[in-house]
Tab-separated table of C-alpha atoms in Angstrom:
chain	number	residue	atom	x	y	z
A	3	UNK	CA	258.145	189.425	-8.209
A	4	UNK	CA	259.559	186.822	-5.829
A	5	UNK	CA	263.095	188.070	-6.465
A	6	UNK	CA	261.935	191.636	-5.815
A	7	UNK	CA	260.256	190.653	-2.549
A	8	UNK	CA	263.356	188.751	-1.431
A	9	UNK	CA	265.524	191.764	-2.155
A	10	UNK	CA	263.210	194.056	-0.204
A	11	UNK	CA	263.139	191.598	2.697
A	12	UNK	CA	266.929	191.481	2.725
A	13	UNK	CA	267.169	195.248	2.829
A	14	UNK	CA	264.614	195.420	5.610
A	15	UNK	CA	266.415	192.754	7.625
A	16	UNK	CA	269.666	194.701	7.354
A	17	UNK	CA	267.957	197.901	8.442
A	18	UNK	CA	266.190	196.170	11.325
A	19	UNK	CA	269.306	194.854	13.059
A	20	UNK	CA	269.546	197.748	15.486
A	21	UNK	CA	265.834	197.445	16.324
A	22	UNK	CA	266.282	193.810	17.405
A	23	UNK	CA	269.131	194.371	19.839
A	24	UNK	CA	266.997	193.319	22.815
A	25	UNK	CA	267.831	189.662	23.558
A	26	UNK	CA	264.910	187.239	23.331
A	27	UNK	CA	263.318	186.099	26.613
A	28	UNK	CA	264.859	183.176	28.423
A	29	UNK	CA	268.465	184.090	27.615
A	30	UNK	CA	268.986	181.576	24.782
A	31	UNK	CA	272.551	180.385	24.771
A	32	UNK	CA	272.864	180.473	28.562
A	33	UNK	CA	274.889	177.562	30.025
A	34	UNK	CA	272.845	174.424	30.558
A	35	UNK	CA	272.573	172.786	33.951
A	36	UNK	CA	272.770	168.988	33.630
A	37	UNK	CA	270.842	166.896	36.135
A	38	UNK	CA	270.446	163.199	36.754
A	39	UNK	CA	267.227	161.346	35.998
A	40	UNK	CA	266.836	160.838	39.748
A	41	UNK	CA	266.440	164.625	40.059
A	42	UNK	CA	263.406	164.700	37.777
A	43	UNK	CA	260.345	165.012	40.063
A	44	UNK	CA	258.408	161.767	39.851
A	45	UNK	CA	260.727	160.020	37.390
A	46	UNK	CA	261.073	156.724	39.276
A	47	UNK	CA	257.280	156.223	39.113
A	48	UNK	CA	256.904	157.530	35.565
A	49	UNK	CA	255.484	155.575	32.664
A	50	UNK	CA	257.470	156.942	29.722
A	51	UNK	CA	256.238	154.242	27.367
A	52	UNK	CA	253.015	156.232	27.037
A	53	UNK	CA	254.905	159.149	25.454
A	54	UNK	CA	256.842	157.045	22.965
A	55	UNK	CA	254.069	157.253	20.348
A	56	UNK	CA	254.280	161.035	20.410
A	57	UNK	CA	258.078	160.939	20.275
A	58	UNK	CA	258.052	158.485	17.361
A	59	UNK	CA	255.666	160.802	15.499
A	60	UNK	CA	258.180	163.590	16.035
A	61	UNK	CA	260.882	161.291	14.682
A	62	UNK	CA	258.830	160.695	11.540
A	63	UNK	CA	258.514	164.458	11.034
A	64	UNK	CA	262.228	165.015	11.669
A	65	UNK	CA	263.104	162.282	9.175
A	66	UNK	CA	261.370	164.279	6.423
A	67	UNK	CA	263.715	167.215	6.977
A	68	UNK	CA	267.225	167.680	5.556
A	69	UNK	CA	269.821	166.578	8.157
A	70	UNK	CA	271.139	170.154	8.410
A	71	UNK	CA	267.659	171.633	8.938
A	72	UNK	CA	267.518	173.900	11.998
A	73	UNK	CA	264.877	172.671	14.461
A	74	UNK	CA	265.506	175.195	17.246
A	75	UNK	CA	267.539	176.060	20.271
A	76	UNK	CA	270.605	178.234	20.556
A	77	UNK	CA	274.008	178.065	22.174
A	78	UNK	CA	274.822	174.632	23.594
A	79	UNK	CA	271.274	173.392	22.940
A	80	UNK	CA	271.646	174.106	19.234
A	81	UNK	CA	275.112	172.540	19.177
A	82	UNK	CA	273.857	169.321	20.747
A	83	UNK	CA	270.417	168.943	19.200
A	84	UNK	CA	269.549	171.874	16.958
A	85	UNK	CA	269.702	170.000	13.661
A	86	UNK	CA	267.260	167.368	12.424
A	87	UNK	CA	270.083	164.915	11.688
A	88	UNK	CA	271.234	164.914	15.325
A	89	UNK	CA	268.074	162.972	16.244
A	90	UNK	CA	268.535	160.127	13.761
A	91	UNK	CA	270.252	157.637	16.076
A	92	UNK	CA	267.844	157.966	19.022
A	93	UNK	CA	264.876	157.944	16.653
A	94	UNK	CA	266.044	154.715	15.078
A	95	UNK	CA	266.249	153.076	18.506
A	96	UNK	CA	262.873	154.501	19.584
A	97	UNK	CA	261.206	152.997	16.530
A	98	UNK	CA	262.562	149.567	17.467
A	99	UNK	CA	261.122	149.584	21.003
A	100	UNK	CA	258.219	147.343	21.914
A	101	UNK	CA	255.036	149.356	22.442
A	102	UNK	CA	253.965	149.525	26.089
A	103	UNK	CA	257.174	148.124	27.588
A	104	UNK	CA	257.791	150.504	30.510
A	105	UNK	CA	261.089	148.945	31.567
A	106	UNK	CA	262.460	149.240	28.046
A	107	UNK	CA	261.221	152.851	27.777
A	108	UNK	CA	262.891	153.799	31.076
A	109	UNK	CA	266.137	152.221	29.938
A	110	UNK	CA	265.908	153.871	26.507
A	111	UNK	CA	265.641	157.408	27.893
A	112	UNK	CA	268.263	156.914	30.614
A	113	UNK	CA	270.713	155.360	28.154
A	114	UNK	CA	270.279	157.837	25.318
A	115	UNK	CA	269.534	161.235	26.883
A	116	UNK	CA	270.963	163.798	29.266
A	117	UNK	CA	268.376	165.962	31.091
A	118	UNK	CA	269.068	169.695	31.492
A	119	UNK	CA	267.133	172.020	33.771
A	120	UNK	CA	265.206	174.750	31.959
A	121	UNK	CA	264.096	176.307	35.235
A	122	UNK	CA	260.639	177.453	36.278
A	123	UNK	CA	258.068	179.131	34.076
A	124	UNK	CA	254.399	179.580	33.360
A	125	UNK	CA	252.521	176.525	32.103
A	126	UNK	CA	249.293	177.159	30.214
A	127	UNK	CA	247.035	174.948	28.110
A	128	UNK	CA	245.410	174.890	24.699
A	129	UNK	CA	243.011	172.623	22.853
A	130	UNK	CA	241.294	172.055	19.505
A	131	UNK	CA	237.905	173.838	19.537
A	132	UNK	CA	234.784	172.612	17.763
A	133	UNK	CA	232.631	175.359	16.243
A	134	UNK	CA	229.674	175.674	13.880
A	135	UNK	CA	230.414	176.840	10.336
A	136	UNK	CA	229.439	176.818	6.680
A	137	UNK	CA	231.146	176.626	3.306
A	138	UNK	CA	229.175	179.669	2.158
A	139	UNK	CA	228.042	182.915	3.791
A	140	UNK	CA	224.402	183.523	4.572
A	141	UNK	CA	221.930	183.442	7.435
A	142	UNK	CA	223.798	183.105	10.731
A	143	UNK	CA	227.117	182.452	8.996
A	144	UNK	CA	228.619	185.901	8.576
A	145	UNK	CA	232.123	185.691	10.065
A	146	UNK	CA	234.854	184.671	7.586
A	147	UNK	CA	237.748	182.421	8.506
A	148	UNK	CA	240.520	183.605	6.201
A	149	UNK	CA	243.212	181.859	4.189
A	150	UNK	CA	246.778	183.150	4.114
A	151	UNK	CA	246.951	186.263	1.890
A	152	UNK	CA	249.273	185.805	-1.117
A	153	UNK	CA	250.955	189.171	-0.530
A	154	UNK	CA	252.062	188.395	3.027
A	155	UNK	CA	255.871	188.149	3.280
A	156	UNK	CA	257.832	186.732	6.214
A	157	UNK	CA	261.580	187.347	6.453
A	158	UNK	CA	263.667	185.378	8.956
A	159	UNK	CA	266.318	187.760	10.250
A	160	UNK	CA	268.534	184.858	11.286
A	161	UNK	CA	269.084	184.202	7.572
A	162	UNK	CA	270.940	187.507	7.424
A	163	UNK	CA	272.660	187.554	10.824
A	164	UNK	CA	273.058	184.455	13.040
A	165	UNK	CA	272.776	186.696	16.123
A	166	UNK	CA	269.138	187.298	15.165
A	167	UNK	CA	268.171	183.644	14.947
A	168	UNK	CA	264.546	183.244	15.981
A	169	UNK	CA	263.575	186.793	15.009
A	170	UNK	CA	261.503	187.581	11.933
A	171	UNK	CA	259.533	190.387	10.357
A	172	UNK	CA	256.237	190.033	8.515
A	173	UNK	CA	254.655	192.486	6.130
A	174	UNK	CA	253.746	193.201	2.512
A	175	UNK	CA	255.280	195.173	-0.298
A	176	UNK	CA	253.840	198.647	-0.851
A	177	UNK	CA	255.533	201.021	-3.261
A	178	UNK	CA	258.649	198.866	-3.381
A	179	UNK	CA	259.012	198.783	0.416
A	180	UNK	CA	258.204	196.015	2.875
A	181	UNK	CA	255.852	197.512	5.464
A	182	UNK	CA	253.940	195.968	8.413
A	183	UNK	CA	250.906	193.904	7.462
A	184	UNK	CA	247.370	194.978	8.279
A	185	UNK	CA	246.381	194.642	11.930
A	186	UNK	CA	243.290	192.914	13.311
A	187	UNK	CA	241.151	196.041	13.239
A	188	UNK	CA	241.946	196.741	9.580
A	189	UNK	CA	241.265	193.131	8.587
A	190	UNK	CA	237.988	193.060	10.524
A	191	UNK	CA	237.019	196.329	8.798
A	192	UNK	CA	237.313	194.539	5.457
A	193	UNK	CA	240.645	195.590	3.987
A	194	UNK	CA	241.045	192.059	2.537
A	195	UNK	CA	237.411	191.577	1.467
A	196	UNK	CA	238.232	191.817	-2.234
A	197	UNK	CA	240.861	189.063	-2.067
A	198	UNK	CA	238.425	186.108	-1.901
A	199	UNK	CA	240.246	184.619	1.090
A	200	UNK	CA	237.286	183.151	3.011
A	201	UNK	CA	237.961	179.488	3.767
A	202	UNK	CA	234.799	179.003	5.839
A	203	UNK	CA	232.108	181.118	7.479
A	204	UNK	CA	231.368	180.964	11.206
A	205	UNK	CA	228.426	182.118	13.301
A	206	UNK	CA	230.284	183.980	16.003
A	207	UNK	CA	233.205	186.432	15.986
A	208	UNK	CA	234.041	185.114	19.446
A	209	UNK	CA	234.343	181.584	17.997
A	210	UNK	CA	236.642	182.930	15.291
A	211	UNK	CA	238.764	184.771	17.852
A	212	UNK	CA	239.286	181.730	20.062
A	213	UNK	CA	239.961	179.567	17.019
A	214	UNK	CA	242.809	181.956	16.221
A	215	UNK	CA	244.089	181.773	19.799
A	216	UNK	CA	244.134	177.970	19.734
A	217	UNK	CA	245.568	177.760	16.204
A	218	UNK	CA	243.463	174.837	14.962
A	219	UNK	CA	239.898	173.599	15.112
A	220	UNK	CA	237.064	171.375	13.970
A	221	UNK	CA	234.344	173.179	12.036
A	222	UNK	CA	231.014	171.325	11.908
A	223	UNK	CA	228.993	172.106	8.773
A	224	UNK	CA	225.156	172.265	8.685
A	225	UNK	CA	225.000	168.793	7.087
A	226	UNK	CA	227.102	167.304	9.891
A	227	UNK	CA	230.358	167.029	7.985
A	228	UNK	CA	233.512	168.207	9.737
A	229	UNK	CA	236.284	170.347	8.295
A	230	UNK	CA	239.631	170.403	10.117
A	231	UNK	CA	241.558	173.669	9.920
A	232	UNK	CA	244.956	174.662	11.227
A	233	UNK	CA	247.377	177.568	11.397
A	234	UNK	CA	248.671	178.815	8.044
A	235	UNK	CA	250.340	182.057	9.090
A	236	UNK	CA	250.042	185.254	11.092
A	237	UNK	CA	250.097	188.954	10.268
A	238	UNK	CA	253.283	189.573	12.262
A	239	UNK	CA	251.709	191.888	14.813
A	240	UNK	CA	252.524	191.456	18.502
A	241	UNK	CA	250.077	189.278	20.419
A	242	UNK	CA	248.226	191.094	23.208
A	243	UNK	CA	246.447	188.984	25.850
A	244	UNK	CA	243.000	190.531	26.294
A	245	UNK	CA	242.596	188.659	29.582
A	246	UNK	CA	245.275	190.903	31.064
A	247	UNK	CA	243.460	193.921	29.646
A	248	UNK	CA	240.206	192.860	31.316
A	249	UNK	CA	242.008	192.260	34.601
A	250	UNK	CA	243.758	195.643	34.455
A	251	UNK	CA	240.396	197.345	33.941
A	252	UNK	CA	238.753	195.463	36.795
A	253	UNK	CA	236.315	193.666	34.494
A	254	UNK	CA	237.663	190.294	35.690
A	255	UNK	CA	239.138	189.870	39.193
A	256	UNK	CA	242.879	189.339	39.392
A	257	UNK	CA	243.914	185.725	38.935
A	258	UNK	CA	240.550	184.728	37.414
A	259	UNK	CA	241.227	185.496	33.744
A	260	UNK	CA	240.669	182.014	32.344
A	261	UNK	CA	239.565	181.110	28.852
A	262	UNK	CA	236.081	180.531	30.237
A	263	UNK	CA	235.815	183.884	32.024
A	264	UNK	CA	237.152	185.825	29.020
A	265	UNK	CA	234.714	184.123	26.658
A	266	UNK	CA	231.837	184.751	29.073
A	267	UNK	CA	232.707	188.465	29.223
A	268	UNK	CA	232.840	188.764	25.429
A	269	UNK	CA	229.473	187.065	24.997
A	270	UNK	CA	227.898	189.177	27.753
A	271	UNK	CA	229.182	192.447	26.228
A	272	UNK	CA	228.605	192.115	22.456
A	273	UNK	CA	228.783	195.886	21.856
A	274	UNK	CA	232.198	196.112	23.520
A	275	UNK	CA	233.602	192.746	22.404
A	276	UNK	CA	234.795	193.878	18.969
A	277	UNK	CA	236.758	196.827	20.379
A	278	UNK	CA	238.364	194.636	23.036
A	279	UNK	CA	239.390	191.923	20.568
A	280	UNK	CA	240.833	194.610	18.273
A	281	UNK	CA	243.209	195.586	21.075
A	282	UNK	CA	245.023	192.386	20.130
A	283	UNK	CA	246.449	193.360	16.708
A	284	UNK	CA	247.652	189.805	16.002
A	285	UNK	CA	245.578	187.943	13.400
A	286	UNK	CA	245.881	184.268	12.377
A	287	UNK	CA	245.126	182.790	8.954
A	288	UNK	CA	244.093	179.166	8.344
A	289	UNK	CA	244.319	176.286	5.912
A	290	UNK	CA	242.213	173.164	5.585
A	291	UNK	CA	243.638	169.767	6.581
A	292	UNK	CA	242.573	166.928	4.296
A	293	UNK	CA	242.341	163.299	5.341
A	294	UNK	CA	243.119	163.714	9.040
A	295	UNK	CA	241.347	160.994	11.080
A	296	UNK	CA	239.094	162.357	13.852
A	297	UNK	CA	241.046	160.401	16.467
A	298	UNK	CA	244.243	162.283	15.567
A	299	UNK	CA	245.156	165.697	16.869
A	300	UNK	CA	245.955	168.613	14.562
A	301	UNK	CA	249.496	168.982	13.225
A	302	UNK	CA	251.825	171.158	15.263
A	303	UNK	CA	254.628	173.330	13.931
A	304	UNK	CA	256.896	170.291	13.592
A	305	UNK	CA	254.305	168.571	11.392
A	306	UNK	CA	253.479	165.711	13.779
A	307	UNK	CA	249.912	165.263	14.988
A	308	UNK	CA	249.539	166.578	18.524
A	309	UNK	CA	248.857	164.066	21.308
A	310	UNK	CA	246.583	165.085	24.213
A	311	UNK	CA	248.560	165.865	27.389
A	312	UNK	CA	251.799	164.739	25.703
A	313	UNK	CA	252.454	167.497	23.145
A	314	UNK	CA	253.591	170.966	24.138
A	315	UNK	CA	254.309	174.288	22.465
A	316	UNK	CA	257.662	175.849	23.324
A	317	UNK	CA	259.830	178.783	22.352
A	318	UNK	CA	262.010	177.269	19.580
A	319	UNK	CA	264.734	179.785	20.378
A	320	UNK	CA	265.379	177.818	23.563
A	321	UNK	CA	264.099	174.264	22.929
A	322	UNK	CA	264.484	172.208	19.723
A	323	UNK	CA	261.259	170.939	18.200
A	324	UNK	CA	261.079	167.186	18.669
A	325	UNK	CA	262.855	167.157	22.026
A	326	UNK	CA	261.383	165.237	24.990
A	327	UNK	CA	260.718	167.416	28.044
A	328	UNK	CA	260.106	166.375	31.635
A	329	UNK	CA	257.357	168.613	33.016
A	330	UNK	CA	256.456	169.029	36.689
A	331	UNK	CA	253.412	171.218	37.345
A	332	UNK	CA	249.862	171.057	38.747
A	333	UNK	CA	246.812	169.463	37.141
A	334	UNK	CA	244.264	172.254	36.481
A	335	UNK	CA	241.247	170.073	37.288
A	336	UNK	CA	242.350	167.941	40.249
A	337	UNK	CA	244.937	170.291	41.735
A	338	UNK	CA	247.293	167.336	42.145
A	339	UNK	CA	250.925	167.234	40.957
A	340	UNK	CA	251.248	166.523	37.243
A	341	UNK	CA	254.651	165.046	36.456
A	342	UNK	CA	255.142	163.578	33.019
A	343	UNK	CA	257.203	163.422	29.883
A	344	UNK	CA	255.973	165.513	26.983
A	345	UNK	CA	257.356	166.321	23.529
A	346	UNK	CA	258.075	169.750	22.028
A	347	UNK	CA	256.038	169.688	18.820
A	348	UNK	CA	254.468	173.116	18.525
A	349	UNK	CA	255.017	176.866	18.927
A	350	UNK	CA	252.783	179.826	19.742
A	351	UNK	CA	252.862	183.595	19.558
A	352	UNK	CA	252.520	183.948	23.330
A	353	UNK	CA	254.995	181.154	24.138
A	354	UNK	CA	258.279	182.954	24.685
A	355	UNK	CA	261.149	182.280	27.042
A	356	UNK	CA	262.990	179.375	28.564
A	357	UNK	CA	260.711	177.281	30.752
A	358	UNK	CA	257.514	178.636	29.165
A	359	UNK	CA	255.280	175.680	28.256
A	360	UNK	CA	251.838	175.385	26.614
A	361	UNK	CA	250.318	171.917	27.086
A	362	UNK	CA	247.923	170.526	24.464
A	363	UNK	CA	244.861	168.946	26.104
A	364	UNK	CA	243.092	167.512	23.053
A	365	UNK	CA	239.539	168.235	21.891
A	366	UNK	CA	236.038	168.071	23.345
A	367	UNK	CA	234.456	169.590	26.430
A	368	UNK	CA	236.872	168.089	28.971
A	369	UNK	CA	239.864	169.353	27.004
A	370	UNK	CA	238.352	172.837	26.764
A	371	UNK	CA	237.700	172.925	30.501
A	372	UNK	CA	241.215	171.768	31.418
A	373	UNK	CA	243.003	173.974	28.894
A	374	UNK	CA	241.026	177.017	29.960
A	375	UNK	CA	241.985	176.541	33.591
A	376	UNK	CA	245.631	175.564	33.047
A	377	UNK	CA	247.709	178.395	34.451
A	378	UNK	CA	250.354	177.341	36.918
A	379	UNK	CA	254.057	177.525	37.537
A	380	UNK	CA	256.043	174.507	36.491
A	381	UNK	CA	259.562	173.155	36.298
A	382	UNK	CA	260.804	171.690	33.044
A	383	UNK	CA	263.843	169.742	31.899
A	384	UNK	CA	264.809	169.219	28.268
A	385	UNK	CA	266.286	165.841	27.297
A	386	UNK	CA	269.050	166.101	24.700
A	387	UNK	CA	270.482	163.058	22.940
A	388	UNK	CA	273.905	161.837	23.949
A	389	UNK	CA	276.494	161.575	21.209
A	390	UNK	CA	276.710	157.891	22.078
A	391	UNK	CA	274.424	155.776	24.233
A	392	UNK	CA	275.532	155.431	27.846
A	393	UNK	CA	277.114	152.115	28.769
């Protein structure tokens, strides 16, 4: 069966080449613009030692990969830092640094990395929600949180044509053909009910929807125990931001479509909420995380635990996972400049294009408030390792 699915995926990838002729956002492969560290806004006053823990966690994840494993980027970015093995030297030195030594951290980054301007882009935020749930259905717990279906197939088109790196198709085999997977509406209508995929049961469809948007969460059971869940896969359908839909219809004033205002609208309009959420055909499946300490963030795409305000989701077609990034934007709570080093450790369906950044804020009420309000323009610079340390 696996050989048959692979063959179908290969045929589909070949047939899909003409449909993927549109270049991905952000013009991957465009020439990089090198800049000096002095051109990074706020660098002289920065405290990069505080990001080293996150970077070292990325190094640990990269070390588990084969040296030739693709970790992202294209063009010159991929040539310089697109393989896991290209991070070995700088990771070895990072692991040897004394924790909390700001002078040593400054020297480490300036000696080992070259910053490149990614340009300006939208900076948003995400967090790890906490919701009420149960191991079994019944009473208030009627909304299933689903595991990854066994028939879901994902084919990476870059495996068949390097020009399509970063593109993929997702579907399932029907009558010997790979066809698109069920959309949100079909799944909510119960097309998978007979597959016994329920991982947990939640109280609110709105909670389930936002858990899918965030990609991970903490589910508190009736007896007080906590189950950590994270992204296991997606149905391959294009993500549609329902906040834009509400704004276009005048339900939320322009510029005010935050996570908080969208959630408030859904809760205030329960009869219309299902139809609105179904306008986003994208659907996320989950898996349980065992043994993750509560003080640690959920694992990102790279496999490293996410660090509040230090981990970001990026478009891996433009930025390698594991790369440090200098981010200059605006704090969503204080309105003051926020200039700091972060690490590319995650991806997201809505995170596309060079300069597009999604900042992880952590968990709890403060993180939810900040992440919900984070929507500002920002400038970003990716730091790529030098072939040899500067002298």
